[in-house]
Amino acid sequence: MPQGRPTAVPADGLTTRQRRNRPLTLLHTGEMKGKSTAAFGLALRGWNQGWSIGVFQFVKSAKWKVGEETAFRALGRLHEQTGEGGPVEWHKMGEGWSWSRKQGTEEDHAAAAREGWAEIARRLRAERHGLYVLDEFTYPLHWGWVDVAEVVAALRDRPGHQHVVITGRHAPRALVDAADLVVEMTKVKHPMDAGQKGQKGIEW
Amino acid sequence: MPQGRPTAVPADGLTTRQRRNRPLTLLHTGEMKGKSTAAFGLALRGWNQGWSIGVFQFVKSAKWKVGEETAFRALGRLHEQTGEGGPVEWHKMGEGWSWSRKQGTEEDHAAAAREGWAEIARRLRAERHGLYVLDEFTYPLHWGWVDVAEVVAALRDRPGHQHVVITGRHAPRALVDAADLVVEMTKVKHPMDAGQKGQKGIEW
């Protein structure tokens, strides 16, 4: 539900419209379910606006395929065929670009994450997408594989009107500070507490 | 990310597989963004499993259309045309069934909410959908328009394997108790704090 009442109006010299239309950096963090699903729900809104959607999944195995991927690839094909919505690109660690395909050492994974980020940074400079989903990108940041200060600078300096949503636990402080919106998914209750394991359609 | 280690194994006489495959009641609550988007992200996973997806939006005006609706209607058409994914039904207060179309009194809205819930209860008994999204259903419960005990009983007694996800603030205690999974979306930072209003593609 859109909510129309800002809690403060800053003396930044911008009109409400200018301020309204600034691109956002959104961060979904916390221990609980909902970080990635909320990012993909948001991407549905962007797709409907006709934005180019770029999804970049970190950490996940190239073999691992979530239901969202199939659905978004279908929406991307629909755009190609009918012009409805926007185009969709979906990239995973372990496939595409220059991601390492082999089960490698930690240094291999770190290098692959850095190459992945370098590609995203190139796309940001080129204004390639309207919305970027950097799924589970907090982990390579948390592990020190990708430099947080470099990411914050690239987000701050990105041209045009590109929204970026980043998901994952252990978000570094500098990323929280740089984000416009930060949601923490917190646990009230989880089926795991009652001995129930994850199941298809719910967890993937 | 699926996580395979339950924190406790109950003495309920079920095998891990039986316990794993029990239908879930999920509740997305809290003050922050992400409740509905995470429900629709989850629905993408269900769609990909070929489940029948039933979305029931409470409170929203019939004129109000979120990007998710367009995207899911497109996915539903895709299913009809190609068999990919599952069928999708999307119902809003103010249109369809017997929802009141006019700007009415509070009692009209309460009656419309009760009729909406009655339809959902019928569908649960008939095992109509694999996943129900009851979007912003906590409000008619919170306002006393729909009886919480009746909802809890209908959820508890539903046959077959039907998942239900409910979103909204002010979730009644009895609903929290009845749910298998409860996530609270909590605010760390919101653009509204910096005087920025909602924008298309992000809020709707």
Short mmCIF file of C-alpha atoms in Angstrom, two decimals:
data_model
loop_
_atom_site.label_atom_id
_atom_site.label_comp_id
_atom_site.label_asym_id
_atom_site.label_seq_id
_atom_site.Cartn_x
_atom_site.Cartn_y
_atom_site.Cartn_z
CA MET A 1 0.00 0.00 0.00
CA PRO A 2 1.54 3.34 -0.95
CA GLN A 3 1.74 5.69 1.96
CA GLY A 4 1.76 9.36 1.14
CA ARG A 5 3.03 11.05 4.24
CA PRO A 6 6.80 11.46 4.58
CA THR A 7 7.90 11.75 8.20
CA ALA A 8 10.32 14.56 7.37
CA VAL A 9 11.00 16.91 4.47
CA PRO A 10 14.73 17.51 4.01
CA ALA A 11 16.24 20.84 2.96
CA ASP A 12 17.85 19.28 -0.12
CA GLY A 13 16.59 21.79 -2.66
CA LEU A 14 14.59 19.09 -4.50
CA THR A 15 10.90 19.26 -5.34
CA THR A 16 8.69 16.45 -4.02
CA ARG A 17 8.54 15.05 -7.55
CA GLN A 18 12.30 15.09 -7.99
CA ARG A 19 12.77 13.47 -4.61
CA ARG A 20 10.08 10.94 -5.33
CA ASN A 21 11.71 9.78 -8.51
CA ARG A 22 15.20 9.22 -7.19
CA PRO A 23 16.42 5.68 -7.78
CA LEU A 24 16.42 3.52 -4.67
CA THR A 25 18.84 1.08 -3.12
CA LEU A 26 16.79 -1.46 -1.15
CA LEU A 27 18.21 -4.01 1.25
CA HIS A 28 16.32 -7.10 2.48
CA THR A 29 18.20 -8.63 5.37
CA GLY A 30 17.59 -10.55 8.61
CA GLU A 31 17.50 -14.22 9.54
CA MET A 32 14.04 -15.10 8.27
CA LYS A 33 12.36 -16.17 5.03
CA GLY A 34 11.05 -13.48 2.71
CA LYS A 35 14.22 -11.63 1.69
CA SER A 36 14.47 -13.07 -1.82
CA THR A 37 10.73 -13.63 -2.34
CA ALA A 38 10.06 -9.96 -1.51
CA ALA A 39 12.78 -8.92 -3.98
CA PHE A 40 11.15 -11.00 -6.71
CA GLY A 41 7.69 -9.71 -5.80
CA LEU A 42 9.13 -6.22 -6.23
CA ALA A 43 10.62 -7.26 -9.57
CA LEU A 44 7.10 -8.20 -10.72
CA ARG A 45 6.11 -4.56 -10.19
CA GLY A 46 9.15 -3.38 -12.14
CA TRP A 47 8.44 -5.86 -14.95
CA ASN A 48 4.89 -4.50 -15.15
CA GLN A 49 6.35 -0.98 -15.54
CA GLY A 50 8.25 -2.22 -18.57
CA TRP A 51 11.61 -1.93 -16.86
CA SER A 52 14.50 -4.14 -17.86
CA ILE A 53 14.92 -6.60 -14.96
CA GLY A 54 18.41 -7.94 -14.26
CA VAL A 55 18.69 -10.75 -11.70
CA PHE A 56 22.13 -11.73 -10.41
CA GLN A 57 22.17 -14.66 -8.01
CA PHE A 58 25.23 -15.07 -5.85
CA VAL A 59 26.23 -18.19 -3.92
CA LYS A 60 23.51 -20.42 -5.38
CA SER A 61 24.79 -23.35 -7.39
CA ALA A 62 24.30 -23.07 -11.13
CA LYS A 63 22.32 -26.32 -10.91
CA TRP A 64 19.98 -24.90 -8.29
CA LYS A 65 16.91 -23.40 -9.89
CA VAL A 66 14.22 -21.61 -7.92
CA GLY A 67 10.63 -21.31 -9.08
CA GLU A 68 11.06 -17.58 -9.51
CA GLU A 69 13.63 -18.19 -12.23
CA THR A 70 11.23 -20.25 -14.35
CA ALA A 71 8.45 -17.71 -13.82
CA PHE A 72 10.62 -14.70 -14.68
CA ARG A 73 12.08 -16.41 -17.73
CA ALA A 74 8.48 -17.02 -18.85
CA LEU A 75 7.68 -13.33 -18.29
CA GLY A 76 10.79 -12.38 -20.26
CA ARG A 77 9.70 -14.57 -23.20
CA LEU A 78 6.23 -13.04 -22.99
CA HIS A 79 7.82 -9.59 -23.31
CA GLU A 80 9.77 -10.70 -26.38
CA GLN A 81 6.64 -12.14 -28.00
CA THR A 82 4.02 -9.55 -27.11
CA GLY A 83 5.83 -6.48 -25.80
CA GLU A 84 4.01 -6.82 -22.47
CA GLY A 85 6.05 -5.91 -19.39
CA GLY A 86 9.82 -5.58 -19.61
CA PRO A 87 12.77 -7.75 -20.66
CA VAL A 88 14.29 -10.13 -18.11
CA GLU A 89 17.87 -11.36 -17.72
CA TRP A 90 18.77 -13.96 -15.11
CA HIS A 91 22.40 -14.73 -14.27
CA LYS A 92 23.73 -17.25 -11.81
CA MET A 93 27.10 -17.90 -10.28
CA GLY A 94 28.52 -20.93 -12.07
CA GLU A 95 27.09 -20.12 -15.49
CA GLY A 96 26.96 -17.31 -18.00
CA TRP A 97 29.64 -14.62 -18.22
CA SER A 98 32.89 -15.72 -16.72
CA TRP A 99 31.59 -17.40 -13.60
CA SER A 100 33.71 -20.39 -12.66
CA ARG A 101 31.98 -23.63 -13.63
CA LYS A 102 34.02 -25.99 -11.56
CA GLN A 103 33.78 -26.85 -7.90
CA GLY A 104 36.71 -24.73 -6.88
CA THR A 105 38.61 -23.44 -3.93
CA GLU A 106 37.44 -20.53 -1.83
CA GLU A 107 39.75 -18.30 -3.86
CA ASP A 108 38.04 -19.48 -7.06
CA HIS A 109 34.65 -18.59 -5.59
CA ALA A 110 35.93 -15.23 -4.39
CA ALA A 111 37.32 -14.49 -7.85
CA ALA A 112 34.02 -15.53 -9.46
CA ALA A 113 32.08 -13.25 -7.10
CA ARG A 114 34.42 -10.36 -7.94
CA GLU A 115 33.96 -10.98 -11.67
CA GLY A 116 30.22 -11.09 -11.15
CA TRP A 117 30.27 -7.80 -9.31
CA ALA A 118 32.53 -6.25 -12.00
CA GLU A 119 29.89 -7.18 -14.60
CA ILE A 120 27.15 -5.59 -12.50
CA ALA A 121 29.25 -2.43 -12.06
CA ARG A 122 29.71 -2.25 -15.86
CA ARG A 123 25.97 -2.58 -16.36
CA LEU A 124 25.25 0.14 -13.78
CA ARG A 125 27.61 2.51 -15.60
CA ALA A 126 25.92 1.63 -18.91
CA GLU A 127 22.39 2.03 -17.43
CA ARG A 128 21.54 -1.44 -18.62
CA HIS A 129 18.59 -2.26 -16.33
CA GLY A 130 15.74 -0.49 -14.59
CA LEU A 131 15.86 -2.86 -11.62
CA TYR A 132 18.75 -5.02 -10.43
CA VAL A 133 18.12 -7.91 -8.04
CA LEU A 134 21.43 -8.82 -6.41
CA ASP A 135 20.23 -11.98 -4.68
CA GLU A 136 22.34 -13.09 -1.70
CA PHE A 137 24.96 -10.52 -2.59
CA THR A 138 25.55 -9.74 1.10
CA TYR A 139 27.50 -12.99 1.51
CA PRO A 140 30.48 -12.21 -0.78
CA LEU A 141 30.52 -8.78 0.89
CA HIS A 142 30.39 -10.28 4.39
CA TRP A 143 33.17 -12.75 3.54
CA GLY A 144 35.36 -9.97 2.19
CA TRP A 145 35.35 -11.39 -1.36
CA VAL A 146 33.98 -8.17 -2.82
CA ASP A 147 35.00 -4.76 -1.47
CA VAL A 148 32.09 -3.04 0.29
CA ALA A 149 33.47 0.47 -0.21
CA GLU A 150 33.72 -0.15 -3.97
CA VAL A 151 30.11 -1.37 -4.09
CA VAL A 152 28.87 1.61 -2.07
CA ALA A 153 30.73 4.01 -4.38
CA ALA A 154 29.36 2.32 -7.52
CA LEU A 155 25.81 2.48 -6.15
CA ARG A 156 26.23 6.12 -5.12
CA ASP A 157 27.66 7.17 -8.48
CA ARG A 158 25.37 5.18 -10.76
CA PRO A 159 23.81 7.31 -13.49
CA GLY A 160 20.19 7.57 -14.56
CA HIS A 161 17.27 5.91 -12.82
CA GLN A 162 18.28 2.40 -11.83
CA HIS A 163 16.81 0.71 -8.74
CA VAL A 164 18.88 -1.91 -6.94
CA VAL A 165 17.62 -4.46 -4.42
CA ILE A 166 20.12 -6.55 -2.47
CA THR A 167 19.22 -9.58 -0.34
CA GLY A 168 20.94 -11.70 2.28
CA ARG A 169 21.94 -11.97 5.92
CA HIS A 170 24.91 -10.29 7.56
CA ALA A 171 24.63 -7.05 5.57
CA PRO A 172 27.77 -4.97 6.20
CA ARG A 173 27.19 -1.74 8.11
CA ALA A 174 28.41 0.42 5.21
CA LEU A 175 25.80 -1.15 2.93
CA VAL A 176 23.02 -0.51 5.47
CA ASP A 177 24.19 3.10 5.68
CA ALA A 178 24.21 3.44 1.89
CA ALA A 179 20.74 1.93 1.34
CA ASP A 180 17.59 4.04 1.14
CA LEU A 181 15.35 1.30 2.45
CA VAL A 182 16.35 -1.53 4.75
CA VAL A 183 13.89 -4.24 5.85
CA GLU A 184 14.82 -6.87 8.37
CA MET A 185 12.88 -10.12 8.12
CA THR A 186 12.64 -11.32 11.70
CA LYS A 187 11.42 -14.64 12.98
CA VAL A 188 8.30 -14.94 15.06
CA LYS A 189 7.81 -18.62 14.31
CA HIS A 190 9.27 -21.14 11.84
CA PRO A 191 8.04 -24.68 10.98
CA MET A 192 11.62 -25.87 11.53
CA ASP A 193 10.99 -25.20 15.23
CA ALA A 194 8.33 -27.90 15.07
CA GLY A 195 10.63 -30.33 13.26
CA GLN A 196 9.30 -29.61 9.76
CA LYS A 197 11.82 -29.44 6.92
CA GLY A 198 11.57 -27.25 3.84
CA GLN A 199 9.33 -28.31 0.96
CA LYS A 200 9.00 -27.58 -2.74
CA GLY A 201 6.96 -24.57 -3.74
CA ILE A 202 7.67 -22.98 -0.37
CA GLU A 203 11.45 -22.95 -0.08
CA TRP A 204 12.32 -23.09 -3.77
CA MET B 1 17.90 -21.12 0.57
CA PRO B 2 16.47 -24.39 1.90
CA GLN B 3 17.84 -25.28 5.26
CA GLY B 4 17.83 -28.92 6.17
CA ARG B 5 18.30 -28.99 9.90
CA PRO B 6 15.16 -28.81 12.05
CA THR B 7 15.86 -27.41 15.50
CA ALA B 8 13.67 -30.05 17.14
CA VAL B 9 12.03 -33.33 16.18
CA PRO B 10 8.61 -33.68 17.78
CA ALA B 11 7.17 -36.95 19.05
CA ASP B 12 4.17 -36.68 16.71
CA GLY B 13 4.42 -40.16 15.22
CA LEU B 14 5.06 -38.73 11.71
CA THR B 15 7.93 -39.62 9.44
CA THR B 16 10.18 -36.76 8.28
CA ARG B 17 8.58 -37.03 4.86
CA GLN B 18 5.03 -36.86 6.23
CA ARG B 19 5.95 -33.91 8.42
CA ARG B 20 7.73 -32.22 5.55
CA ASN B 21 4.73 -32.36 3.30
CA ARG B 22 2.15 -30.93 5.67
CA PRO B 23 0.41 -27.87 4.25
CA LEU B 24 1.55 -24.60 5.78
CA THR B 25 -0.15 -21.50 7.05
CA LEU B 26 2.26 -18.59 6.60
CA LEU B 27 1.81 -15.12 8.04
CA HIS B 28 3.71 -12.03 6.84
CA THR B 29 3.18 -9.22 9.30
CA GLY B 30 4.97 -6.18 10.75
CA GLU B 31 5.07 -2.50 9.87
CA MET B 32 7.48 -2.62 6.96
CA LYS B 33 7.39 -3.21 3.20
CA GLY B 34 7.80 -6.75 1.94
CA LYS B 35 4.73 -8.51 3.35
CA SER B 36 2.78 -8.68 0.08
CA THR B 37 5.79 -8.79 -2.24
CA ALA B 38 7.15 -11.83 -0.33
CA ALA B 39 3.74 -13.51 -0.60
CA PHE B 40 3.73 -12.97 -4.37
CA GLY B 41 7.35 -14.11 -4.65
CA LEU B 42 6.25 -17.29 -2.87
CA ALA B 43 3.33 -17.61 -5.26
CA LEU B 44 5.83 -17.63 -8.16
CA ARG B 45 7.33 -20.78 -6.63
CA GLY B 46 3.89 -22.35 -6.30
CA TRP B 47 3.00 -21.39 -9.88
CA ASN B 48 6.20 -23.06 -11.04
CA GLN B 49 5.10 -26.25 -9.20
CA GLY B 50 1.92 -26.22 -11.27
CA TRP B 51 -0.26 -25.39 -8.29
CA SER B 52 -3.50 -23.51 -8.70
CA ILE B 53 -2.84 -20.03 -7.27
CA GLY B 54 -5.76 -18.15 -5.73
CA VAL B 55 -5.16 -14.51 -4.79
CA PHE B 56 -7.74 -12.71 -2.64
CA GLN B 57 -7.00 -9.05 -2.00
CA PHE B 58 -8.79 -7.44 0.91
CA VAL B 59 -9.12 -3.70 1.50
CA LYS B 60 -7.61 -2.63 -1.81
CA SER B 61 -9.96 -0.67 -4.05
CA ALA B 62 -11.17 -2.54 -7.11
CA LYS B 63 -9.64 0.26 -9.18
CA TRP B 64 -6.27 -0.17 -7.57
CA LYS B 65 -4.10 -2.54 -9.56
CA VAL B 66 -0.66 -3.62 -8.46
CA GLY B 67 2.04 -4.77 -10.85
CA GLU B 68 1.85 -8.26 -9.40
CA GLU B 69 -1.70 -8.59 -10.66
CA THR B 70 -0.75 -7.90 -14.27
CA ALA B 71 2.22 -10.25 -14.03
CA PHE B 72 0.23 -13.09 -12.45
CA ARG B 73 -2.62 -12.69 -14.91
CA ALA B 74 0.00 -13.01 -17.67
CA LEU B 75 1.36 -16.17 -16.03
CA GLY B 76 -2.18 -17.54 -15.77
CA ARG B 77 -2.76 -16.93 -19.50
CA LEU B 78 0.56 -18.59 -20.23
CA HIS B 79 -0.61 -21.65 -18.31
CA GLU B 80 -3.85 -21.76 -20.32
CA GLN B 81 -1.96 -21.48 -23.60
CA THR B 82 1.04 -23.70 -22.99
CA GLY B 83 0.37 -25.71 -19.83
CA GLU B 84 3.43 -24.19 -18.18
CA GLY B 85 3.11 -23.48 -14.46
CA GLY B 86 -0.30 -23.46 -12.81
CA PRO B 87 -3.62 -21.65 -13.21
CA VAL B 88 -4.09 -18.26 -11.53
CA GLU B 89 -7.22 -16.62 -10.13
CA TRP B 90 -7.12 -13.07 -8.80
CA HIS B 91 -10.04 -11.63 -6.84
CA LYS B 92 -10.37 -8.17 -5.39
CA MET B 93 -12.72 -6.57 -2.94
CA GLY B 94 -15.05 -4.36 -4.98
CA GLU B 95 -15.28 -6.67 -7.97
CA GLY B 96 -15.97 -10.30 -8.78
CA TRP B 97 -18.24 -12.51 -6.61
CA SER B 98 -20.54 -10.51 -4.46
CA TRP B 99 -18.16 -7.84 -3.30
CA SER B 100 -19.92 -4.51 -2.93
CA ARG B 101 -19.13 -2.24 -5.86
CA LYS B 102 -20.23 0.99 -4.28
CA GLN B 103 -18.48 3.27 -1.85
CA GLY B 104 -20.43 2.09 1.14
CA THR B 105 -20.66 2.36 4.88
CA GLU B 106 -18.38 0.50 7.23
CA GLU B 107 -21.09 -2.12 7.64
CA ASP B 108 -21.15 -2.63 3.85
CA HIS B 109 -17.39 -3.15 3.85
CA ALA B 110 -17.64 -5.53 6.80
CA ALA B 111 -20.34 -7.52 5.02
CA ALA B 112 -18.26 -7.62 1.84
CA ALA B 113 -15.24 -8.87 3.79
CA ARG B 114 -17.37 -11.58 5.41
CA GLU B 115 -18.70 -12.65 2.00
CA GLY B 116 -15.16 -12.74 0.70
CA TRP B 117 -14.03 -14.92 3.56
CA ALA B 118 -17.07 -17.20 3.12
CA GLU B 119 -16.01 -17.76 -0.50
CA ILE B 120 -12.46 -18.59 0.59
CA ALA B 121 -13.79 -21.02 3.22
CA ARG B 122 -15.88 -22.75 0.52
CA ARG B 123 -12.82 -23.06 -1.70
CA LEU B 124 -10.74 -24.48 1.16
CA ARG B 125 -13.39 -27.15 1.80
CA ALA B 126 -13.47 -27.93 -1.94
CA GLU B 127 -9.64 -28.04 -2.19
CA ARG B 128 -9.79 -25.52 -4.98
CA HIS B 129 -6.23 -24.12 -4.86
CA GLY B 130 -2.73 -25.28 -4.01
CA LEU B 131 -1.77 -21.86 -2.64
CA TYR B 132 -4.03 -19.12 -1.32
CA VAL B 133 -2.70 -15.58 -0.96
CA LEU B 134 -5.02 -13.71 1.43
CA ASP B 135 -3.51 -10.27 0.89
CA GLU B 136 -4.15 -7.77 3.71
CA PHE B 137 -6.60 -10.18 5.29
CA THR B 138 -5.38 -9.25 8.78
CA TYR B 139 -7.28 -5.93 8.61
CA PRO B 140 -10.85 -7.29 8.47
CA LEU B 141 -9.77 -9.66 11.27
CA HIS B 142 -8.23 -6.83 13.31
CA TRP B 143 -11.34 -4.68 12.83
CA GLY B 144 -13.61 -7.52 13.94
CA TRP B 145 -15.35 -7.76 10.56
CA VAL B 146 -14.44 -11.42 10.16
CA ASP B 147 -14.37 -13.79 13.14
CA VAL B 148 -10.81 -14.90 13.93
CA ALA B 149 -11.89 -18.13 15.66
CA GLU B 150 -13.87 -19.14 12.56
CA VAL B 151 -10.85 -18.49 10.33
CA VAL B 152 -8.52 -20.44 12.61
CA ALA B 153 -10.95 -23.39 12.66
CA ALA B 154 -11.34 -23.35 8.86
CA LEU B 155 -7.56 -23.29 8.41
CA ARG B 156 -7.07 -26.08 10.95
CA ASP B 157 -9.74 -28.31 9.40
CA ARG B 158 -8.93 -27.72 5.74
CA PRO B 159 -8.56 -30.97 3.79
CA GLY B 160 -5.78 -32.04 1.43
CA HIS B 161 -2.59 -30.12 0.79
CA GLN B 162 -3.43 -26.43 0.53
CA HIS B 163 -0.93 -23.76 1.57
CA VAL B 164 -2.24 -20.42 2.81
CA VAL B 165 -0.26 -17.20 3.12
CA ILE B 166 -1.83 -14.22 4.89
CA THR B 167 -0.40 -10.69 4.87
CA GLY B 168 -0.96 -7.48 6.79
CA ARG B 169 -0.24 -5.58 9.98
CA HIS B 170 -1.95 -6.07 13.32
CA ALA B 171 -2.26 -9.86 13.02
CA PRO B 172 -4.53 -11.11 15.82
CA ARG B 173 -2.82 -13.28 18.44
CA ALA B 174 -4.98 -16.32 17.63
CA LEU B 175 -3.85 -16.16 13.99
CA VAL B 176 -0.18 -15.94 15.01
CA ASP B 177 -0.73 -18.98 17.24
CA ALA B 178 -2.41 -20.90 14.42
CA ALA B 179 0.25 -20.14 11.78
CA ASP B 180 3.18 -22.47 11.11
CA LEU B 181 5.48 -19.70 9.95
CA VAL B 182 5.31 -16.07 11.01
CA VAL B 183 7.68 -13.43 9.61
CA GLU B 184 7.71 -9.89 10.88
CA MET B 185 8.97 -7.28 8.43
CA THR B 186 10.67 -4.70 10.61
CA LYS B 187 11.98 -1.31 9.65
CA VAL B 188 15.65 -0.48 9.77
CA LYS B 189 15.36 2.45 7.37
CA HIS B 190 12.70 3.82 5.02
CA PRO B 191 13.02 6.49 2.27
CA MET B 192 9.97 8.20 3.80
CA ASP B 193 12.26 9.10 6.72
CA ALA B 194 14.27 11.16 4.24
CA GLY B 195 11.17 12.83 2.81
CA GLN B 196 10.84 10.55 -0.22
CA LYS B 197 7.34 9.48 -1.24
CA GLY B 198 6.38 6.19 -2.84
CA GLN B 199 6.96 5.67 -6.55
CA LYS B 200 5.67 3.41 -9.30
CA GLY B 201 7.35 0.05 -9.72
CA ILE B 202 8.39 0.12 -6.08
CA GLU B 203 5.18 0.63 -4.12
CA TRP B 204 2.72 -0.72 -6.69
#
